[in-house]
PDB file of C-alpha atoms in Angstrom:
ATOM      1  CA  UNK A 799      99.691  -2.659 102.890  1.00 48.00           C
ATOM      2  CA  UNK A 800      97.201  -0.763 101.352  1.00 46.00           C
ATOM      3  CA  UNK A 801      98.733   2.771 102.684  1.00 43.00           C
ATOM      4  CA  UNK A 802     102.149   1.720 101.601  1.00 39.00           C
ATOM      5  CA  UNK A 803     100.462   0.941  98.139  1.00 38.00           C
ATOM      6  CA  UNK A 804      98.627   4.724  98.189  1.00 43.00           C
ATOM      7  CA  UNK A 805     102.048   6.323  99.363  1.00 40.00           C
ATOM      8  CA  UNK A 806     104.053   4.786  96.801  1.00 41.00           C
ATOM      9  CA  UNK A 807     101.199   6.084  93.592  1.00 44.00           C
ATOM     10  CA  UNK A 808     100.983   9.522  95.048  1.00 42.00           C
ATOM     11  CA  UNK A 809     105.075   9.770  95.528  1.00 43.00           C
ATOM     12  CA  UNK A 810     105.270   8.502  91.593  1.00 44.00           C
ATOM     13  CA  UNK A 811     102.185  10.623  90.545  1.00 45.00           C
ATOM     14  CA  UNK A 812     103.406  14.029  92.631  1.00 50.00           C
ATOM     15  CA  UNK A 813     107.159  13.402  91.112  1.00 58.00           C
ATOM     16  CA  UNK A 814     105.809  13.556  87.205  1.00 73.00           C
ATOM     17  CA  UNK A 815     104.011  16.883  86.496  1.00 83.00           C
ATOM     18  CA  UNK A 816     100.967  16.544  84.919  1.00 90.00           C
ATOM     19  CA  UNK A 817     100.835  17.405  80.774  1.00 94.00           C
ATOM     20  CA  UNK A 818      97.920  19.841  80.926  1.00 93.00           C
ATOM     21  CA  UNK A 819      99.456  22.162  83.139  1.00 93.00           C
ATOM     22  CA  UNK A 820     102.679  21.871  81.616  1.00 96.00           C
ATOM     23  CA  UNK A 821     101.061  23.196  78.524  1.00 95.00           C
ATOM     24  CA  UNK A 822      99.303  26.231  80.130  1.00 93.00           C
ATOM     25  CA  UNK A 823     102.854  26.988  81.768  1.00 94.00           C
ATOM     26  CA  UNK A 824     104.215  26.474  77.958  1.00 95.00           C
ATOM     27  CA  UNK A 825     102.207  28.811  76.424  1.00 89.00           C
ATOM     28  CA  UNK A 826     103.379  31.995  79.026  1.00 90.00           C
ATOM     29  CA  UNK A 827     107.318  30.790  79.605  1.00 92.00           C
ATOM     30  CA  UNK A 828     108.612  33.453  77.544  1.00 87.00           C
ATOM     31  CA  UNK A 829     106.961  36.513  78.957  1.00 85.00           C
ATOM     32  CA  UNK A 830     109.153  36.778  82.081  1.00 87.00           C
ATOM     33  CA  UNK A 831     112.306  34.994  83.966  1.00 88.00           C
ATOM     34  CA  UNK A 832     110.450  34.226  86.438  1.00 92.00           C
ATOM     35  CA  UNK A 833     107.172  32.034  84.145  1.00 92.00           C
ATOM     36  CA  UNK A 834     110.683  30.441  82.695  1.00 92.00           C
ATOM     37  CA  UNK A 835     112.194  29.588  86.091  1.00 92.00           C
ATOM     38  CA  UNK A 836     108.909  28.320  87.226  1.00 94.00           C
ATOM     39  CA  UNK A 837     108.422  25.925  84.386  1.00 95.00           C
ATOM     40  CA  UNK A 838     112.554  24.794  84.485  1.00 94.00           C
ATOM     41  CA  UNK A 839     111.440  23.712  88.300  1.00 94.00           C
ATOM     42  CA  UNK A 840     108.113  22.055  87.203  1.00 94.00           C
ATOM     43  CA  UNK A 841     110.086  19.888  84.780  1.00 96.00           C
ATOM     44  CA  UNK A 842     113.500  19.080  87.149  1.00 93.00           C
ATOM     45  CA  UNK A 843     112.571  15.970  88.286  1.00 94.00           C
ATOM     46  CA  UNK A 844     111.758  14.930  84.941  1.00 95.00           C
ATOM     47  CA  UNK A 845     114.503  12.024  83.610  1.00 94.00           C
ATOM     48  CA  UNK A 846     115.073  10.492  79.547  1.00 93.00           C
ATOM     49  CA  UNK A 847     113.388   7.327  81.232  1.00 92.00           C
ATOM     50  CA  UNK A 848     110.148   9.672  81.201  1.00 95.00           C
ATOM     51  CA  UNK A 849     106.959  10.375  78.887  1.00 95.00           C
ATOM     52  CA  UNK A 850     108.919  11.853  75.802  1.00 97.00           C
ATOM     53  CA  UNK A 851     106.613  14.441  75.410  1.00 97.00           C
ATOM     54  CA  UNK A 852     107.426  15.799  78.765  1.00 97.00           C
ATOM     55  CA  UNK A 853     111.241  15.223  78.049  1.00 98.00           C
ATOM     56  CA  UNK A 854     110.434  17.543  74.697  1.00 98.00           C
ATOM     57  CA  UNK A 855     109.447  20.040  77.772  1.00 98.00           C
ATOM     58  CA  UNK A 856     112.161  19.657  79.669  1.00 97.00           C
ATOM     59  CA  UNK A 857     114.356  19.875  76.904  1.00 98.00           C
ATOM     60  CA  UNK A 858     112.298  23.632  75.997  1.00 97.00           C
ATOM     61  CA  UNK A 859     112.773  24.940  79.616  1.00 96.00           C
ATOM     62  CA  UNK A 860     116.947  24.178  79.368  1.00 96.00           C
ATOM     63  CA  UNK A 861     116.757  26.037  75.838  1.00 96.00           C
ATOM     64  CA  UNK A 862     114.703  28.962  77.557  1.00 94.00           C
ATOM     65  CA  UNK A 863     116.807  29.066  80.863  1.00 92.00           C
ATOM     66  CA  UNK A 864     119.939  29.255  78.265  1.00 93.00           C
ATOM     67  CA  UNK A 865     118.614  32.804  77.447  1.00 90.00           C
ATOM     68  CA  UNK A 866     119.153  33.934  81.018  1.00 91.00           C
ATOM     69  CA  UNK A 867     122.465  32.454  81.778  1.00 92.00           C
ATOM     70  CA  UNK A 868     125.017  35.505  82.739  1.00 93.00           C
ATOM     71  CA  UNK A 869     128.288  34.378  80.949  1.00 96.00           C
ATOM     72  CA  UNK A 870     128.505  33.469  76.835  1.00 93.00           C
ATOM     73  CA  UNK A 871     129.874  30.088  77.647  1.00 95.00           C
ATOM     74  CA  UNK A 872     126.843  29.142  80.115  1.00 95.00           C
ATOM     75  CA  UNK A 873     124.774  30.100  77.476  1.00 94.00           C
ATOM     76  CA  UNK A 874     125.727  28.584  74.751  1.00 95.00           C
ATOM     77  CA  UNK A 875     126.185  25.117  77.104  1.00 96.00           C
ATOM     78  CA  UNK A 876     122.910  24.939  78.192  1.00 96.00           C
ATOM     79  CA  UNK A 877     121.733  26.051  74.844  1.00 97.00           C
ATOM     80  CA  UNK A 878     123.246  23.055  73.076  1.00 97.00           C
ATOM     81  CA  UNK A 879     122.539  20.446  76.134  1.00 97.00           C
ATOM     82  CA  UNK A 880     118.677  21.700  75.355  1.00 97.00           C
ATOM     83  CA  UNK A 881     119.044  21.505  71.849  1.00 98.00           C
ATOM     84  CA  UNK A 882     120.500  18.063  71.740  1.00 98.00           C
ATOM     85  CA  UNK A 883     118.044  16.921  74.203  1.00 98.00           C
ATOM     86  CA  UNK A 884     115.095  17.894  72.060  1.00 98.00           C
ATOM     87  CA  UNK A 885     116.713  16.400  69.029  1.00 98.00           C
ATOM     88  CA  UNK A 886     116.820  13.431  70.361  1.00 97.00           C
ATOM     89  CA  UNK A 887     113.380  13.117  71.602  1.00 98.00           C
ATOM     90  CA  UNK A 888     112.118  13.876  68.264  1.00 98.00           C
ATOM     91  CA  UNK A 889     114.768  11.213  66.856  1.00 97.00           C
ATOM     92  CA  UNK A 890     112.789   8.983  69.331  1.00 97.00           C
ATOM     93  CA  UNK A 891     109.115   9.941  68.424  1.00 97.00           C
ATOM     94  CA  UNK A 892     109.541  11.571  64.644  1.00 97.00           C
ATOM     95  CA  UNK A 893     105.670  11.204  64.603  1.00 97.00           C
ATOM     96  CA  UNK A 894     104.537  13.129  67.946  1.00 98.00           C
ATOM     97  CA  UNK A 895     102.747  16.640  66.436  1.00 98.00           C
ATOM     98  CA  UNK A 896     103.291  17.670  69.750  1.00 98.00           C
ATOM     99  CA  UNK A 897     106.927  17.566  70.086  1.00 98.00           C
ATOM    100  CA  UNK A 898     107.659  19.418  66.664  1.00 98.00           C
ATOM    101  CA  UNK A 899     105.581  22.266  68.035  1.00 98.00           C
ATOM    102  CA  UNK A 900     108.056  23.011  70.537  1.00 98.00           C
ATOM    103  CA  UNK A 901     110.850  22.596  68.281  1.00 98.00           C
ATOM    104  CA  UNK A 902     108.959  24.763  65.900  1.00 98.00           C
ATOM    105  CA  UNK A 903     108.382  27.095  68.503  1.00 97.00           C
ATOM    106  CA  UNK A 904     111.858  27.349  69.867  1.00 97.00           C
ATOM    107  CA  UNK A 905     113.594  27.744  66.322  1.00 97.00           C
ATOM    108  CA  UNK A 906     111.096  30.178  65.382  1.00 95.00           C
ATOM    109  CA  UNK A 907     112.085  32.383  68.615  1.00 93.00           C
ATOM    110  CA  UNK A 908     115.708  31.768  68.967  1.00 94.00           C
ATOM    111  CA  UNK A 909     118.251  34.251  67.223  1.00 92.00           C
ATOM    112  CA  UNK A 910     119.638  33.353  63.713  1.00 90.00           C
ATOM    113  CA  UNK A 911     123.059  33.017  65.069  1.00 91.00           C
ATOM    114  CA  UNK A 912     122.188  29.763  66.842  1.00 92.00           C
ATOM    115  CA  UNK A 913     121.944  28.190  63.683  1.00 94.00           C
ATOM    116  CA  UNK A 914     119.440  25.624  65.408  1.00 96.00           C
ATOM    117  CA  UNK A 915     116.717  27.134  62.575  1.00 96.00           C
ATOM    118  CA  UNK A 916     116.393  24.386  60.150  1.00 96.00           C
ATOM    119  CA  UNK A 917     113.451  22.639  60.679  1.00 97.00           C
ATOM    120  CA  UNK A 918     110.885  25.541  60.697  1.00 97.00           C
ATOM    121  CA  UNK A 919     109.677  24.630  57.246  1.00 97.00           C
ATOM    122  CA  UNK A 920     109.546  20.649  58.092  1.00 97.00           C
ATOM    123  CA  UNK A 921     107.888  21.170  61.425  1.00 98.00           C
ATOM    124  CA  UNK A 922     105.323  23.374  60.020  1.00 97.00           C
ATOM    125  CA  UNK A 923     104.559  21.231  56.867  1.00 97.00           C
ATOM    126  CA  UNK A 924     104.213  18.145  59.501  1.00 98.00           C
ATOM    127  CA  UNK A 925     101.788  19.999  61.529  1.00 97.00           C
ATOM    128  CA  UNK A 926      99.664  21.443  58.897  1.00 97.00           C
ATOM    129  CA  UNK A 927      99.718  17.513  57.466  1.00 97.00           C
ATOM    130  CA  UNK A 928      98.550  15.946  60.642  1.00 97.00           C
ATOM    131  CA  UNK A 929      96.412  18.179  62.348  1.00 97.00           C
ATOM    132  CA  UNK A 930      93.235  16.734  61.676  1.00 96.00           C
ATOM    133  CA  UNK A 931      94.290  13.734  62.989  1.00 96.00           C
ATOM    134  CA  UNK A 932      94.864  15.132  66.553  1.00 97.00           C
ATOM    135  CA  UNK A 933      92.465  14.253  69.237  1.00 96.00           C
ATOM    136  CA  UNK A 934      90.249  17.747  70.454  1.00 96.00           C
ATOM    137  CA  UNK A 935      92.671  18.612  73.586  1.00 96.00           C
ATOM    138  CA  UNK A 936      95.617  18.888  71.461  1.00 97.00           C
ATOM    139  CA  UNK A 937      93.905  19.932  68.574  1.00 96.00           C
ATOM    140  CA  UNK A 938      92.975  23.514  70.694  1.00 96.00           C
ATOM    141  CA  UNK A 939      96.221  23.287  71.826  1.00 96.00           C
ATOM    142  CA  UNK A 940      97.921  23.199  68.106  1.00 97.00           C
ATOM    143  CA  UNK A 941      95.281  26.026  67.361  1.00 96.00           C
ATOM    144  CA  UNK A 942      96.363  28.206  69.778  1.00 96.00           C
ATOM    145  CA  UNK A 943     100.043  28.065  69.036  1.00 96.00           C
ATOM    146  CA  UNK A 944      99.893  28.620  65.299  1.00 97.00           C
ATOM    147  CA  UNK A 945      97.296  31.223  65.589  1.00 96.00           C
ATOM    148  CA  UNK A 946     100.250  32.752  67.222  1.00 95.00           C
ATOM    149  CA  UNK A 947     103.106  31.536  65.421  1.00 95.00           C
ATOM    150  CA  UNK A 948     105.316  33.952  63.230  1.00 93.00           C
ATOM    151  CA  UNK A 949     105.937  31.177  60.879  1.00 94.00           C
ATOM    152  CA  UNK A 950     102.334  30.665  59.297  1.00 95.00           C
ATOM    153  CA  UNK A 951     100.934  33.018  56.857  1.00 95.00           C
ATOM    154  CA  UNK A 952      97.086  34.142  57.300  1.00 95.00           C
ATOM    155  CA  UNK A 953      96.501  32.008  54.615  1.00 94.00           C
ATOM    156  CA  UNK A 954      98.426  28.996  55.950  1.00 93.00           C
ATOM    157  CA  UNK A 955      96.324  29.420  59.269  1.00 95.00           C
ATOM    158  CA  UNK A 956      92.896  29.043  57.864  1.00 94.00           C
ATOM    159  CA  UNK A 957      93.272  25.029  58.479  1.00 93.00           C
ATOM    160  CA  UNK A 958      93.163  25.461  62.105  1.00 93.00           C
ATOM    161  CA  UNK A 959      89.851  27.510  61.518  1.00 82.00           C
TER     162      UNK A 959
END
């Protein structure tokens, strides 16, 4: 009973990936197919029925993989499905800082013509608003992303100092 029991956690533990390397994977997705790939296959097994912040993830690596789709149509399909998917997450956890830095991210990288741009300004005021509030892992990890990010000033960074 007791090895069923073990078999059973480690199947349900091994099918989830785990959040901290999910965010070292995040942080390097866009610097080749391959990192993008990689992180799309990390995240495959991952359902709605899941952590949302990993379906905010999963949502990011269908927006990325859109971006290396062959044909306009494919792109703009899986574009939208990760859109919509990521709107939706955030629709189901407005409050987590974490999933409107990958929204943030994502509309601050994706071409204007997307039109999926509109909540830079929100995202970023939300952030800046509830930093301090993080716990230290994720506060590093908010650091390093808008130490980074295109859409805070030098000025606006200095709260993350």
């Amino acid at each position: 009973m007791k090895l069923l029991l073990s078999l059973l956690l480690w199947i349900n533990f091994a099918g989830n990936p785990d959040l901290t390397s999910i965010r070292k994977m995040y942080s390097s997705v866009t610097k080749s197919e391959s990192n993008a790939k990689e992180f799309s296959e990390k995240l495959a097994t991952v359902s709605n029925d899941d952590a949302k912040i990993l379906v905010a993830y999963k949502a990011a690596s269908i927006l990325l993989d859109s971006k290396f789709e062959k044909k306009l149509k494919d792109k703009m399909d899986r574009f939208k499905e990760g859109a919509n998917l990521l709107e939706s997450t955030i629709k189901s956890e407005p409050n987590n800082i974490e999933i409107r830095m990958i929204r943030l991210s994502i509309q601050e990288n994706v071409p204007g013509i997307t039109g999926y741009k509109k909540n830079i300004k929100e995202d970023k005021n939300y952030i800046t608003a509830h930093y301090a509030e993080q716990n230290a892992v994720l506060k590093d990890y908010l650091k390093d992303f808008v130490l980074q990010s295109k859409s805070f000033s030098e000025k606006e960074k200095q709260f993350v100092k």
